Amino acid sequence: MNAEQTPGQESQQEQTPEDRAAAAAEILAAEGVPVTARAVRERSGVRMSLAAEAARAWNDQQSTEQAVPEAPPAVQARFTALWREAVAFARAEFAEARAGWQEKISRAEQERNDMADDLGKAEDDRDKALKAVAKAEGATATERSRADKAEGRAEALEAERDRLLGERDGLSSQLTELRNQLAASKAQETKARD
């Protein structure tokens, strides 16, 4: 070992490129850096194809080491029992929640139906009121028409009365004139006899 080398490291000239790439992958993992072909290449100074092969090999090894073994039968049996309990509990909670929601839905539907009934009654009352208004308006129009006709007749009667009064006044004047003529004629006749 040279004086320049740190303990536990070989000089880069003594290591093969494959060894340098594998060592770089280990160091990167220990530092918490993702082991990628680029990171291995930058750390080791090897060709990209060699760095990619080293990164792939390291990642494959880690995947194999981290694989979870099959659970023992006793653990599987306990898990199955716990799972059954959890499913039964979840179903019971679901059934209770569903019953609560169905009750709320039933109440909401009843309220909706009551409101629909109230709305129907209000619409019926409105329709009756509109019919009554239309009937009243019709009656008012009929009465207005009768009143207009009566007013027209009254005006005609007033005109006829005024005409007849005028005629009576004219006849009265003629009668007075005729009486005066008759009286004058009688007076002349009496004068002529005397």
Coordinates of C-alpha atoms in Angstrom, one line a residue:
M1 CA 0.0 0.0 0.0
N2 CA 1.3 3.5 -0.9
A3 CA 1.4 6.4 1.5
E4 CA -1.2 8.2 -0.7
Q5 CA -3.7 5.4 -0.4
T6 CA -6.3 5.5 2.3
P7 CA -6.8 2.3 4.4
G8 CA -9.3 -0.1 2.7
Q9 CA -8.8 1.3 -0.8
E10 CA -6.7 -0.1 -3.6
S11 CA -5.2 2.2 -6.1
Q12 CA -7.4 2.7 -9.2
Q13 CA -4.6 1.4 -11.4
E14 CA -4.7 -2.0 -9.5
Q15 CA -8.5 -2.4 -9.9
T16 CA -10.1 -3.6 -13.1
P17 CA -12.8 -1.3 -14.6
E18 CA -15.5 -3.8 -13.5
D19 CA -14.2 -3.7 -9.9
R20 CA -14.2 0.1 -10.0
A21 CA -17.8 0.2 -11.3
A22 CA -19.0 -2.3 -8.7
A23 CA -17.2 -0.4 -5.9
A24 CA -18.7 2.9 -7.1
A25 CA -22.2 1.3 -7.0
E26 CA -21.6 0.2 -3.4
I27 CA -20.3 3.7 -2.4
L28 CA -23.3 5.4 -4.1
A29 CA -25.7 3.1 -2.2
A30 CA -24.0 3.7 1.1
E31 CA -24.3 7.5 0.5
G32 CA -28.0 7.2 -0.2
V33 CA -27.6 8.2 -3.9
P34 CA -29.6 6.2 -6.4
V35 CA -27.4 3.7 -8.2
T36 CA -27.8 4.6 -11.9
A37 CA -25.5 4.0 -14.9
R38 CA -24.7 7.7 -15.1
A39 CA -23.9 8.0 -11.3
V40 CA -21.6 4.9 -11.5
R41 CA -19.9 6.2 -14.6
E42 CA -19.2 9.6 -13.0
R43 CA -18.0 8.0 -9.8
S44 CA -15.8 5.3 -11.4
G45 CA -14.7 6.9 -14.6
V46 CA -15.5 3.8 -16.7
R47 CA -17.3 3.4 -20.0
M48 CA -21.1 3.9 -20.0
S49 CA -21.8 0.3 -21.0
L50 CA -19.7 -1.0 -18.1
A51 CA -21.3 1.5 -15.7
A52 CA -24.8 0.4 -16.9
E53 CA -24.0 -3.3 -16.4
A54 CA -22.6 -2.6 -12.9
A55 CA -25.7 -0.5 -11.9
R56 CA -28.1 -3.2 -13.3
A57 CA -26.2 -6.0 -11.5
W58 CA -26.3 -4.0 -8.2
N59 CA -30.0 -3.2 -8.5
D60 CA -30.8 -6.8 -9.4
Q61 CA -28.9 -8.1 -6.3
Q62 CA -30.7 -5.6 -4.1
S63 CA -34.1 -6.7 -5.5
T64 CA -33.3 -10.3 -4.7
E65 CA -32.1 -9.5 -1.2
Q66 CA -35.2 -7.5 -0.5
A67 CA -37.7 -10.1 -1.7
V68 CA -40.2 -11.1 1.0
P69 CA -40.3 -14.8 1.8
E70 CA -43.6 -16.7 2.1
A71 CA -45.2 -16.4 5.5
P72 CA -45.2 -19.5 7.7
P73 CA -48.6 -21.4 7.9
A74 CA -49.2 -20.3 11.5
V75 CA -48.7 -16.7 10.5
Q76 CA -51.0 -17.1 7.5
A77 CA -53.6 -18.8 9.7
R78 CA -53.5 -15.9 12.2
F79 CA -53.6 -13.4 9.4
T80 CA -56.6 -15.1 7.8
A81 CA -58.4 -15.0 11.2
L82 CA -57.6 -11.3 11.6
W83 CA -58.7 -10.7 8.1
R84 CA -62.0 -12.4 8.7
E85 CA -62.6 -10.3 11.8
A86 CA -61.7 -7.1 10.0
V87 CA -64.1 -8.0 7.1
A88 CA -66.9 -8.8 9.5
F89 CA -66.3 -5.6 11.4
A90 CA -66.2 -3.6 8.2
R91 CA -69.4 -5.2 6.9
A92 CA -71.2 -4.5 10.2
E93 CA -70.0 -0.9 10.1
F94 CA -71.1 -0.6 6.4
A95 CA -74.5 -2.1 7.2
E96 CA -75.0 0.3 10.1
A97 CA -73.9 3.3 8.0
R98 CA -76.1 2.2 5.1
A99 CA -79.1 1.8 7.4
G100 CA -78.4 5.3 8.7
W101 CA -78.2 6.7 5.2
Q102 CA -81.3 4.9 4.1
E103 CA -83.2 6.4 7.0
K104 CA -81.9 9.9 6.0
I105 CA -82.8 9.2 2.4
S106 CA -86.3 8.1 3.4
R107 CA -86.8 11.2 5.5
A108 CA -85.6 13.4 2.6
E109 CA -87.9 11.6 0.2
Q110 CA -90.8 12.1 2.6
E111 CA -90.0 15.8 3.0
R112 CA -89.7 16.0 -0.8
N113 CA -93.1 14.3 -1.2
D114 CA -94.7 16.6 1.4
M115 CA -93.3 19.6 -0.4
A116 CA -94.6 18.3 -3.7
D117 CA -98.0 17.9 -2.2
D118 CA -97.9 21.4 -0.7
L119 CA -96.7 22.7 -4.1
G120 CA -99.6 20.8 -5.8
K121 CA -102.1 22.3 -3.4
A122 CA -100.6 25.8 -3.8
E123 CA -100.8 25.4 -7.6
D124 CA -104.4 24.3 -7.3
D125 CA -105.2 27.3 -5.1
R126 CA -103.4 29.5 -7.6
D127 CA -105.3 28.0 -10.5
K128 CA -108.6 28.5 -8.7
A129 CA -107.7 32.1 -7.8
L130 CA -106.7 32.7 -11.5
K131 CA -110.1 31.3 -12.6
A132 CA -111.9 33.4 -10.1
V133 CA -110.0 36.5 -11.2
A134 CA -110.7 35.6 -14.9
K135 CA -114.4 35.0 -14.0
A136 CA -114.5 38.3 -12.1
E137 CA -112.8 40.1 -15.0
G138 CA -115.3 38.5 -17.3
A139 CA -118.2 39.6 -15.1
T140 CA -116.7 43.0 -14.8
A141 CA -116.3 43.2 -18.5
T142 CA -119.9 42.1 -18.9
E143 CA -121.1 44.6 -16.4
R144 CA -119.0 47.3 -18.0
S145 CA -120.5 46.4 -21.3
R146 CA -124.0 46.6 -19.8
A147 CA -123.1 49.8 -18.1
D148 CA -121.8 51.2 -21.4
K149 CA -124.9 50.1 -23.2
A150 CA -127.1 51.6 -20.4
E151 CA -125.1 54.8 -20.5
G152 CA -125.6 54.8 -24.3
R153 CA -129.3 54.3 -23.9
A154 CA -129.5 56.9 -21.1
E155 CA -127.7 59.3 -23.4
A156 CA -130.1 58.4 -26.2
L157 CA -133.1 58.8 -23.9
E158 CA -131.7 62.1 -22.7
A159 CA -131.3 63.3 -26.3
E160 CA -134.9 62.1 -27.0
R161 CA -136.2 63.8 -23.9
D162 CA -134.3 67.0 -24.9
R163 CA -135.8 66.7 -28.4
L164 CA -139.3 66.0 -27.0
L165 CA -138.9 68.9 -24.5
G166 CA -137.8 71.1 -27.3
E167 CA -140.7 69.9 -29.4
R168 CA -143.1 70.4 -26.5
D169 CA -141.7 73.9 -25.9
G170 CA -142.2 74.6 -29.6
L171 CA -145.7 73.2 -29.6
S172 CA -146.4 75.1 -26.4
S173 CA -145.3 78.3 -28.1
Q174 CA -147.4 77.4 -31.1
L175 CA -150.3 76.7 -28.8
T176 CA -149.9 80.0 -27.0
E177 CA -149.6 81.7 -30.3
L178 CA -152.8 79.9 -31.6
R179 CA -154.6 80.8 -28.4
N180 CA -153.5 84.4 -28.8
Q181 CA -154.7 84.3 -32.5
L182 CA -157.9 82.7 -31.5
A183 CA -158.5 85.2 -28.7
A184 CA -157.6 88.0 -31.1
S185 CA -159.9 86.5 -33.7
K186 CA -162.7 86.2 -31.1
A187 CA -162.1 89.7 -30.0
Q188 CA -162.4 90.9 -33.5
E189 CA -165.5 88.9 -34.1
T190 CA -167.0 90.2 -30.9
K191 CA -166.1 93.7 -31.9
A192 CA -167.5 93.1 -35.4
R193 CA -170.8 91.9 -33.8
D194 CA -171.0 94.7 -31.5

